[in-house]
Amino acid sequence: MAEGVQHFDVVVIGSGAGGGTVAHALAGTEARVLLLERGQMLPQEAENWDPAAVWQQQRYRPDETWLDRSGREFRPFVHYVVGGNTKFWGAVLYRLRADDFDPVEHADGVSPGWPIDYATLAPWYDRAEALYQVHGDPQDDPTEPDRGPYPYPPVQHEARIGRLVGRLREQGLHPSYLPLGLRDPGLPGGCILCSTCNSFPCRIRAKSDSDTMCVEPALEADNLTLWTGARAERLVTGADGRRVEAVDVDLGGERVRVHASTVVLAAGAVNSAALLLRSASDRHPDGLGNSSGLVGRNYMAHLSTMMEAFHPWEVNPTVFQKTVGINDFYRAGNGYDYPLGQIQSQGRAHGAIVQAVMPALPRWASNAWVARGVDWLALSEDLPRPSNRVLVQADGRIRVDYTPNNLRPHRMLVGEVARMMRRAGFWTVVRHSFKVQNTTHQCGTLVFGHDPGTSVLDPFCRSHDVENLFVVDASFFPSSAAVNPGLTIIAQALRVADHLKTNDLDLSAERAR
Ligand SMILES: Cc1cc2nc3c(=O)[nH]c(=O)nc-3n(C[C@H](O)[C@H](O)[C@H](O)COP(=O)(O)OP(=O)(O)OC[C@H]3O[C@@H](n4cnc5c(N)ncnc54)[C@H](O)[C@@H]3O)c2cc1C
Ligand code: SF4
């Protein structure tokens, strides 16, 4: 496949939320685009929806370990396939709240402002929601930023959840519909609103992931080429170090050098930082694009706790449960001096998932337990710290030195969920956190900003140091906010693609070289 093809106008590395979206935006242009994906196409098979295969056998997780700050190995919660982590996401596609773009005072310090404001990104949020078919309703959410209607109506709560929402409203809370990226939910040929969505791939390709919504349709254009099993190993610069000239790729075990006029890196916040560190050279001794010393630093991943409200006599018949968001504690107020975070209902737990966390529990007991539970996720913002960082060891292994912060407000948020559930009639609420091993919302390792001394990328995600290098995955986040990151990655990827098309893809000049 690689033979004879050695130069592309744009090489995009990684096909997840950022990379898949950029590839889609460049499809049909005059640019010859190569999309490199280290994984393969995910097969559509019975195991897609099998909790034991996904959670216990970890069928779709790479056989790769990273090291934590103590040097202990852990298996990161990542997926190397076409579509990346979006194949497994819950497709909860929130915009950041307008004030997330400003500095915000938190219990453990100030969450920094972004170099762009909400109004700047809003037009691309509109396009991102249309592209990923987001269903929602801005009415009931007290934190929803200024916006028009969602492109698609919200997914309605099932009966049990609808009654619970009523009980939460009686407590003075403001539960709202979760914004969800699903294709034709409940309609013939569309999403069947099943119980194996979040953390599972969709067997019928009805989830709005970047493979289904972007890569597959983009491949119909003849200017896009996809290489799977193609792991970018190193970016090679010219003699002056100002431009990337080529990408060294491990293509199924064979080393291939691909020349590129523009490189768009989107390998995920940890792998993108690692790739730049591995691309050190005489001109860039501390890693490519690292004159600020910030490549790999300020790693964030959200504080998250999975919770299950339990009632021994009430079986929960809900199938698709992920429809409710509660943002009453997103900002200071409601009795708290600082923001606590975001609450959302989760996909249904399954006995096999509980057993993956508590292997000693017999299957009948875990099945009986989850049948009587309603599942929730509490998410809080963690703050950027230079000491929380991604490193590449001398032996090439990735190490994530991460000490979580802002824990107190997260504990308070978890306490609020437990209390609101008990007030709503549940007997008890169990909780579990994967802590440092939860890399699902990784971000912040290559922050964007105006000042080359305090950021790695400019506000269009171009490297301050390397003029034809862009990064469009979650690395650019200066703060993690407390809503799910996906839609913001997609919106910024669309914005960067427009910028590229206008400012960088001078194709006639490229071809004349
Ligand atoms: C179980 C789960 C549930 C989630 N739920 C939600 C949700 O409901 N809402 C939400 O907004 N977010 C959710 N997320 C997070 C969301 O999926 C990520 O924030 C998002 O996918 C990150 O996009 P990205 O472009 O940064 O990286 P990714 O989507 O991870 O894509 C990176 C891609 O790069 C590839 N790659 C890596 N290294 C290389 C290399 N060297 N060469 C070539 N290719 C490479 C990877 O294989 C992958 O395809 C969830 C994540 C998980 C795992
Ligand atoms: S059918 Fe719908 S709910 Fe089920 S996995 Fe697919 S997108 Fe998710």
XYZ file of C-alpha atoms and ligand atoms in Angstrom:
574
model
C 0.000 0.000 0.000
C 2.780 2.430 0.852
C 4.980 1.776 -2.157
C 5.471 4.733 -4.464
C 3.457 7.124 -2.299
C 5.918 9.244 -0.404
C 4.589 12.796 -0.339
C 1.274 14.187 0.862
C 0.078 17.747 1.306
C -1.281 16.919 4.737
C -0.511 13.982 6.994
C -2.988 13.545 9.858
C -1.809 11.296 12.698
C -4.651 9.563 14.566
C -8.288 9.103 13.525
C -10.146 9.870 16.779
C -12.222 12.916 17.684
C -9.647 15.447 16.473
C -7.955 13.591 13.599
C -11.081 11.971 12.122
C -12.824 15.344 12.132
C -9.947 17.145 10.402
C -9.741 14.382 7.787
C -13.464 14.846 7.103
C -13.067 18.616 6.824
C -10.236 18.225 4.299
C -11.983 15.556 2.211
C -12.994 16.827 -1.204
C -10.402 19.623 -1.198
C -7.471 19.680 -3.559
C -5.080 18.622 -0.802
C -3.727 15.092 -0.936
C -4.330 13.894 2.601
C -2.944 10.820 4.354
C -4.621 9.657 7.569
C -2.340 7.471 9.688
C -3.989 5.228 12.274
C -1.977 2.810 14.377
C -5.002 0.547 14.925
C -7.299 -1.323 12.562
C -10.963 -0.970 11.613
C -13.018 -2.278 14.518
C -14.912 -5.412 13.429
C -18.724 -5.435 13.727
C -19.253 -8.609 15.734
C -21.329 -10.051 18.595
C -18.588 -9.194 21.107
C -19.159 -5.448 20.505
C -22.096 -5.653 22.896
C -20.819 -8.420 25.191
C -19.981 -6.965 28.654
C -17.695 -9.894 29.498
C -15.709 -9.477 26.256
C -15.430 -5.709 26.648
C -14.860 -5.422 30.396
C -13.418 -8.719 31.602
C -11.454 -9.906 28.563
C -10.726 -6.271 27.530
C -11.024 -7.389 23.939
C -10.603 -3.938 22.415
C -7.935 -2.522 24.702
C -4.345 -2.529 23.462
C -1.898 -4.901 25.059
C 0.104 -1.948 26.313
C 1.020 -0.689 29.746
C 2.107 2.733 30.915
C 3.875 3.523 34.183
C 2.485 5.692 36.948
C 4.533 8.073 39.060
C 5.730 5.228 41.297
C 6.858 3.235 38.294
C 3.922 0.807 38.653
C 2.472 -0.542 35.416
C -1.154 0.109 34.526
C -3.269 -0.612 31.490
C -4.480 2.747 30.158
C -8.150 3.171 29.274
C -7.452 3.816 25.574
C -8.417 2.223 22.274
C -6.254 2.072 19.149
C -8.737 1.593 16.306
C -10.092 3.706 13.458
C -12.168 6.258 15.386
C -9.985 5.990 18.487
C -11.707 6.458 21.817
C -14.841 7.845 20.169
C -15.785 4.267 19.184
C -16.255 3.599 22.894
C -17.525 6.886 24.194
C -20.916 7.576 25.708
C -21.374 10.270 23.017
C -22.315 12.869 25.645
C -21.401 15.933 23.624
C -21.468 19.058 25.789
C -20.183 22.489 24.895
C -17.884 23.966 27.496
C -19.837 26.443 29.623
C -19.137 30.075 28.604
C -17.191 30.879 31.780
C -15.011 27.785 31.395
C -13.076 29.930 28.903
C -12.257 32.437 31.690
C -10.085 31.960 34.770
C -12.224 30.256 37.441
C -11.454 30.130 41.157
C -11.472 26.555 42.469
C -10.832 25.076 45.899
C -7.252 24.145 44.939
C -6.411 27.213 42.837
C -7.344 29.020 39.660
C -8.288 27.157 36.521
C -6.647 29.225 33.746
C -8.508 31.053 30.978
C -8.371 30.007 27.326
C -6.854 32.139 24.537
C -10.254 32.135 22.814
C -13.680 32.822 24.289
C -16.950 30.963 23.938
C -18.269 33.321 21.239
C -15.208 32.568 19.085
C -15.804 28.810 19.188
C -19.640 28.966 19.063
C -19.974 28.790 15.217
C -17.808 25.654 15.165
C -19.785 24.155 18.070
C -22.854 24.605 15.845
C -21.138 22.753 13.013
C -19.771 20.065 15.358
C -23.268 19.358 16.698
C -24.653 19.092 13.173
C -21.815 16.810 12.019
C -22.138 14.479 15.031
C -25.972 14.673 15.092
C -26.279 15.881 18.670
C -29.710 15.555 20.313
C -30.534 17.881 23.188
C -32.625 20.653 24.664
C -31.068 23.796 26.182
C -34.181 24.662 28.249
C -33.583 23.197 31.702
C -29.818 23.416 32.122
C -28.871 26.474 34.221
C -25.317 26.456 32.805
C -26.110 26.151 29.095
C -24.233 28.882 27.197
C -25.872 31.279 24.764
C -26.921 29.180 21.784
C -29.667 28.299 19.330
C -31.666 25.083 19.432
C -29.911 21.720 19.126
C -30.000 20.266 15.620
C -31.986 17.244 16.885
C -34.577 16.843 19.681
C -33.510 15.293 22.996
C -33.599 11.576 23.716
C -36.515 11.201 26.122
C -36.096 9.672 29.582
C -37.516 6.181 30.040
C -40.359 5.919 32.572
C -38.295 5.033 35.673
C -35.795 7.805 34.940
C -38.595 10.270 34.186
C -40.075 9.613 37.651
C -36.661 10.052 39.252
C -36.163 13.350 37.389
C -39.485 14.487 38.920
C -38.205 13.634 42.413
C -34.991 15.538 41.773
C -36.992 18.585 40.646
C -38.987 18.379 43.899
C -35.632 18.788 45.677
C -35.104 22.101 43.855
C -32.568 20.657 41.390
C -32.543 21.301 37.619
C -32.053 17.985 35.833
C -31.794 18.414 32.072
C -31.462 16.265 28.968
C -27.935 15.080 28.207
C -26.719 16.183 24.763
C -26.157 12.908 22.895
C -24.591 12.092 19.529
C -26.735 9.244 18.188
C -28.005 8.462 14.707
C -31.819 8.410 14.472
C -32.464 7.126 18.002
C -35.639 5.050 18.220
C -36.303 5.350 14.478
C -36.278 2.502 11.943
C -32.702 1.747 10.888
C -31.272 3.985 13.616
C -29.972 3.637 17.146
C -32.032 1.091 19.097
C -31.261 2.768 22.460
C -29.682 -0.357 23.920
C -27.966 -0.923 27.289
C -24.432 -1.389 25.900
C -23.426 2.033 24.593
C -21.007 3.854 26.912
C -17.646 1.980 26.898
C -18.914 -0.400 24.151
C -18.585 0.003 20.384
C -21.864 0.160 18.476
C -22.506 -3.087 16.623
C -24.859 -1.383 14.162
C -22.789 1.804 13.658
C -25.538 4.034 15.055
C -23.272 5.907 17.481
C -21.870 9.247 16.340
C -18.202 8.324 16.529
C -15.488 9.787 14.331
C -15.161 6.606 12.274
C -18.860 6.528 11.359
C -19.494 10.266 11.037
C -16.173 11.376 9.561
C -13.663 8.789 8.359
C -16.038 6.480 6.509
C -17.803 9.257 4.530
C -14.514 11.113 3.951
C -12.980 8.037 2.318
C -15.473 8.433 -0.504
C -13.488 11.478 -1.609
C -10.512 10.526 -3.735
C -8.073 12.924 -2.029
C -8.023 10.995 1.277
C -5.923 7.903 1.891
C -6.157 5.893 5.113
C -3.328 3.688 6.315
C -4.269 1.410 9.208
C -1.695 -0.423 11.305
C 0.416 2.708 10.720
C 2.072 4.006 13.850
C 3.833 7.371 13.588
C 7.142 6.965 15.402
C 8.925 10.237 14.859
C 8.563 13.632 13.181
C 11.621 14.656 11.199
C 12.447 18.359 10.708
C 14.597 20.093 8.126
C 18.091 21.377 8.944
C 16.866 24.647 10.496
C 14.280 22.838 12.608
C 11.494 25.227 11.549
C 9.375 22.748 9.556
C 8.482 19.085 9.773
C 9.606 17.472 6.556
C 8.602 13.876 7.099
C 6.924 11.378 9.392
C 8.601 8.071 10.119
C 5.927 5.397 10.229
C 5.925 1.811 11.416
C 3.624 0.314 8.807
C 2.909 -3.232 9.879
C 6.517 -3.731 10.973
C 8.090 -1.936 8.017
C 9.678 1.529 8.417
C 8.285 4.029 5.892
C 9.216 7.722 5.617
C 6.323 9.916 4.432
C 7.060 13.493 3.365
C 4.474 16.058 4.309
C 3.868 19.761 3.660
C 1.681 20.014 6.748
C 1.393 17.643 9.708
C -1.709 17.513 11.892
C -1.038 15.551 15.057
C -4.062 13.959 16.773
C -2.793 10.846 18.541
C -4.478 11.684 21.874
C -3.075 13.860 24.658
C -0.621 11.279 26.001
C 0.568 9.780 22.714
C 0.913 13.166 20.974
C 3.105 14.501 23.763
C 5.120 11.267 23.712
C 5.597 11.521 19.943
C 6.953 15.073 20.230
C 9.293 14.022 23.030
C 10.479 11.088 20.907
C 11.128 13.508 18.020
C 13.952 15.335 19.820
C 16.846 16.398 17.576
C 19.866 18.725 17.633
C 17.573 21.670 16.936
C 14.977 20.489 19.431
C 17.011 18.741 22.138
C 14.149 18.597 24.682
C 11.549 17.356 22.228
C 9.998 18.831 19.109
C 8.217 22.153 19.635
C 9.307 22.243 23.257
C 11.041 25.620 23.608
C 8.523 26.408 26.390
C 9.487 23.222 28.257
C 5.763 22.449 28.498
C 5.460 19.452 26.154
C 3.891 16.681 28.242
C 3.228 18.909 31.257
C -0.133 19.970 32.736
C -1.681 16.549 32.101
C -5.305 16.480 33.300
C -7.922 13.733 33.206
C -10.927 14.807 35.343
C -11.794 13.447 38.770
C -14.514 10.904 38.185
C -16.538 8.535 40.341
C -19.035 5.957 39.097
C -21.985 5.662 41.471
C -24.955 3.329 41.742
C -28.091 4.177 43.705
C -29.644 0.945 44.987
C -33.113 -0.051 46.147
C -33.575 -3.694 47.213
C -37.241 -3.997 46.190
C -37.318 -1.885 43.055
C -36.073 -3.513 39.865
C -34.993 -0.843 37.387
C -36.420 -1.726 33.939
C -34.575 1.094 32.142
C -32.601 0.023 29.084
C -31.085 3.289 27.819
C -30.340 5.201 30.987
C -27.866 7.872 29.876
C -30.278 10.790 29.402
C -29.984 13.013 32.523
C -27.500 15.778 33.354
C -27.433 17.757 36.624
C -25.391 20.955 36.558
C -26.602 22.634 39.765
C -23.129 22.299 41.318
C -21.131 23.241 38.236
C -20.348 26.698 39.584
C -19.882 28.158 43.051
C -23.195 28.663 44.853
C -25.840 26.362 46.291
C -23.992 26.515 49.604
C -20.508 26.000 48.153
C -17.754 28.589 47.737
C -16.230 26.743 44.776
C -17.399 24.730 41.770
C -17.972 21.024 42.456
C -18.602 19.635 38.969
C -21.071 17.805 36.775
C -23.399 14.849 37.342
C -24.741 12.614 34.588
C -26.667 9.378 34.493
C -24.593 6.508 33.135
C -25.252 3.620 30.809
C -26.627 0.578 32.674
C -24.061 -1.352 34.687
C -23.871 -5.069 33.905
C -22.944 -7.957 36.185
C -19.747 -8.499 34.181
C -18.729 -4.862 34.708
C -19.204 -5.131 38.479
C -17.207 -8.375 38.422
C -14.405 -6.672 36.494
C -14.116 -4.260 39.445
C -14.914 -6.815 42.204
C -13.876 -10.242 40.855
C -14.778 -12.021 44.122
C -18.488 -11.219 43.751
C -20.435 -14.134 42.184
C -22.191 -13.357 38.894
C -25.710 -13.955 40.315
C -25.064 -11.396 43.075
C -23.690 -8.761 40.697
C -26.596 -9.332 38.289
C -29.127 -9.020 41.115
C -27.397 -5.876 42.365
C -27.225 -4.027 39.042
C -30.827 -4.957 38.210
C -31.887 -2.803 41.180
C -29.538 0.107 40.565
C -29.559 3.452 38.785
C -26.080 4.474 37.612
C -24.449 7.899 37.797
C -21.141 9.552 37.026
C -19.757 12.483 39.063
C -17.112 14.530 37.203
C -14.984 17.342 38.646
C -12.345 19.578 37.164
C -8.723 18.826 37.964
C -6.334 21.753 37.656
C -3.244 21.955 35.435
C 0.021 21.419 37.288
C 3.380 21.415 35.482
C 4.485 18.503 37.681
C 1.649 16.333 36.315
C 3.304 15.212 33.153
C 3.837 12.649 30.419
C 7.408 11.415 30.063
C 9.120 8.985 27.732
C 11.650 6.880 29.600
C 15.050 5.936 28.209
C 13.624 2.498 27.359
C 10.888 4.202 25.282
C 8.047 3.497 27.700
C 5.392 6.087 28.512
C 5.186 7.278 32.069
C 2.355 9.439 33.429
C 3.427 11.265 36.586
C 0.046 12.359 37.908
C -1.073 13.373 41.360
C -4.753 14.348 41.328
C -5.756 17.701 42.824
C -9.019 19.492 43.666
C -10.152 16.326 45.481
C -12.188 18.059 48.192
C -14.854 19.500 45.861
C -15.063 16.134 44.120
C -15.756 14.405 47.433
C -18.439 17.032 48.104
C -20.005 16.384 44.683
C -20.078 12.641 45.353
C -21.691 13.406 48.721
C -24.334 15.538 47.000
C -25.186 12.709 44.579
C -25.495 10.254 47.467
C -27.786 12.604 49.399
C -30.030 13.456 46.445
C -30.442 9.748 45.675
C -31.308 8.893 49.278
C -33.830 11.751 49.339
C -35.265 10.280 46.132
C -35.888 6.989 47.976
C -32.826 4.827 47.363
C -31.443 2.844 50.294
C -27.770 3.176 49.601
C -25.304 4.478 47.016
C -22.117 2.603 46.121
C -19.193 4.297 44.431
C -16.065 3.362 42.540
C -13.226 5.336 40.993
C -10.483 4.078 38.670
C -8.412 7.041 39.856
C -5.117 7.579 38.028
C -5.780 4.669 35.672
C -8.766 6.456 34.174
C -7.183 8.071 31.144
C -10.465 8.442 29.224
C -10.606 12.262 29.494
C -6.843 12.882 29.146
C -5.998 16.421 28.040
C -3.715 19.421 28.538
C -0.266 18.126 27.578
C 0.338 20.657 24.752
C -1.608 23.738 25.816
C -2.570 26.470 23.388
C -2.100 30.173 24.127
C -0.757 33.446 22.816
C 2.619 33.433 24.580
C 5.292 31.016 23.269
C 6.872 31.135 26.713
C 3.805 29.723 28.452
C 2.169 27.578 25.771
C 3.123 25.004 23.133
C 0.550 25.888 20.460
C -0.926 29.144 19.210
C -4.702 29.789 19.339
C -5.132 27.902 16.022
C -3.232 24.960 17.500
C -0.144 25.579 15.390
C 3.178 24.864 17.127
C 4.870 28.107 18.178
C 8.210 26.563 17.155
C 7.422 24.485 14.045
C 5.403 26.376 11.476
C 3.741 23.471 9.615
C 2.836 21.408 12.695
C -0.698 21.505 14.185
C -2.168 19.495 17.055
C -5.947 18.960 17.195
C -6.539 16.346 19.881
C -7.338 16.984 23.559
C -3.749 18.098 24.229
C -4.524 21.772 23.592
C -6.902 22.223 26.590
C -5.477 24.791 29.067
C -8.069 23.614 31.611
C -10.169 20.466 31.759
C -13.502 22.134 32.696
C -15.905 19.531 34.102
C -17.968 18.518 31.088
C -16.999 15.783 28.644
C -14.265 17.009 26.260
C -15.331 15.503 22.905
C -17.415 18.266 21.337
C -14.799 20.908 22.147
C -12.085 18.811 20.478
C -14.309 18.430 17.408
C -15.254 22.125 17.258
C -11.636 23.256 17.520
C -10.590 20.645 14.915
C -13.141 22.144 12.495
C -11.867 25.637 13.283
C -8.249 24.590 12.713
C -9.200 22.858 9.439
C -10.818 26.064 8.173
C -7.734 28.025 9.181
C -5.500 25.513 7.403
C -7.558 25.641 4.240
C -7.422 29.430 4.149
C -3.878 30.041 5.273
C -1.697 27.008 4.689
C -2.939 24.885 1.849
C -1.483 26.944 -0.934
C -1.626 23.904 -3.143
C -0.425 25.449 -6.355
C 2.767 26.587 -4.600
C 3.235 23.165 -2.984
C 2.880 21.333 -6.281
C 5.310 23.663 -8.038
C 8.106 22.762 -5.588
C -15.107 4.604 27.549
C -15.016 6.066 27.177
C -16.145 6.869 27.276
C -16.063 8.225 26.932
N -17.213 8.977 26.920
C -17.172 10.248 26.467
C -18.369 11.005 26.292
O -19.472 10.523 26.532
N -18.254 12.271 25.827
C -17.038 12.831 25.512
O -16.998 13.992 25.095
N -15.899 12.142 25.679
C -15.944 10.861 26.115
N -14.788 10.131 26.201
C -13.510 10.809 25.908
C -13.313 10.963 24.400
O -13.450 9.732 23.770
C -11.953 11.574 24.163
O -11.862 12.820 24.845
C -11.695 11.825 22.679
O -11.878 10.673 21.898
C -10.265 12.331 22.541
O -10.051 12.651 21.195
P -8.563 12.727 20.655
O -8.643 13.115 19.235
O -7.787 13.532 21.620
O -7.982 11.230 20.804
P -8.567 9.807 20.446
O -10.014 9.865 20.125
O -8.133 8.888 21.523
O -7.816 9.439 19.101
C -6.427 9.234 19.044
C -6.152 8.318 17.857
O -4.771 8.317 17.570
C -4.339 6.992 17.327
N -2.895 6.974 17.601
C -2.287 7.078 18.808
N -0.956 7.099 18.658
C -0.714 7.029 17.326
C 0.464 7.009 16.544
N 1.678 7.117 17.112
N 0.357 6.885 15.189
C -0.868 6.776 14.594
N -2.027 6.787 15.306
C -1.948 6.928 16.645
C -5.186 6.161 18.246
O -5.231 4.809 17.850
C -6.536 6.866 18.126
O -7.272 6.373 17.038
C -14.831 8.777 26.529
C -13.697 7.965 26.417
C -13.788 6.617 26.720
C -12.571 5.747 26.567
S -27.623 1.130 19.251
Fe -27.594 3.224 20.038
S -27.463 2.973 22.262
Fe -26.836 0.999 21.339
S -24.586 1.160 21.108
Fe -25.495 1.838 19.191
S -25.634 4.058 19.433
Fe -25.366 3.228 21.472
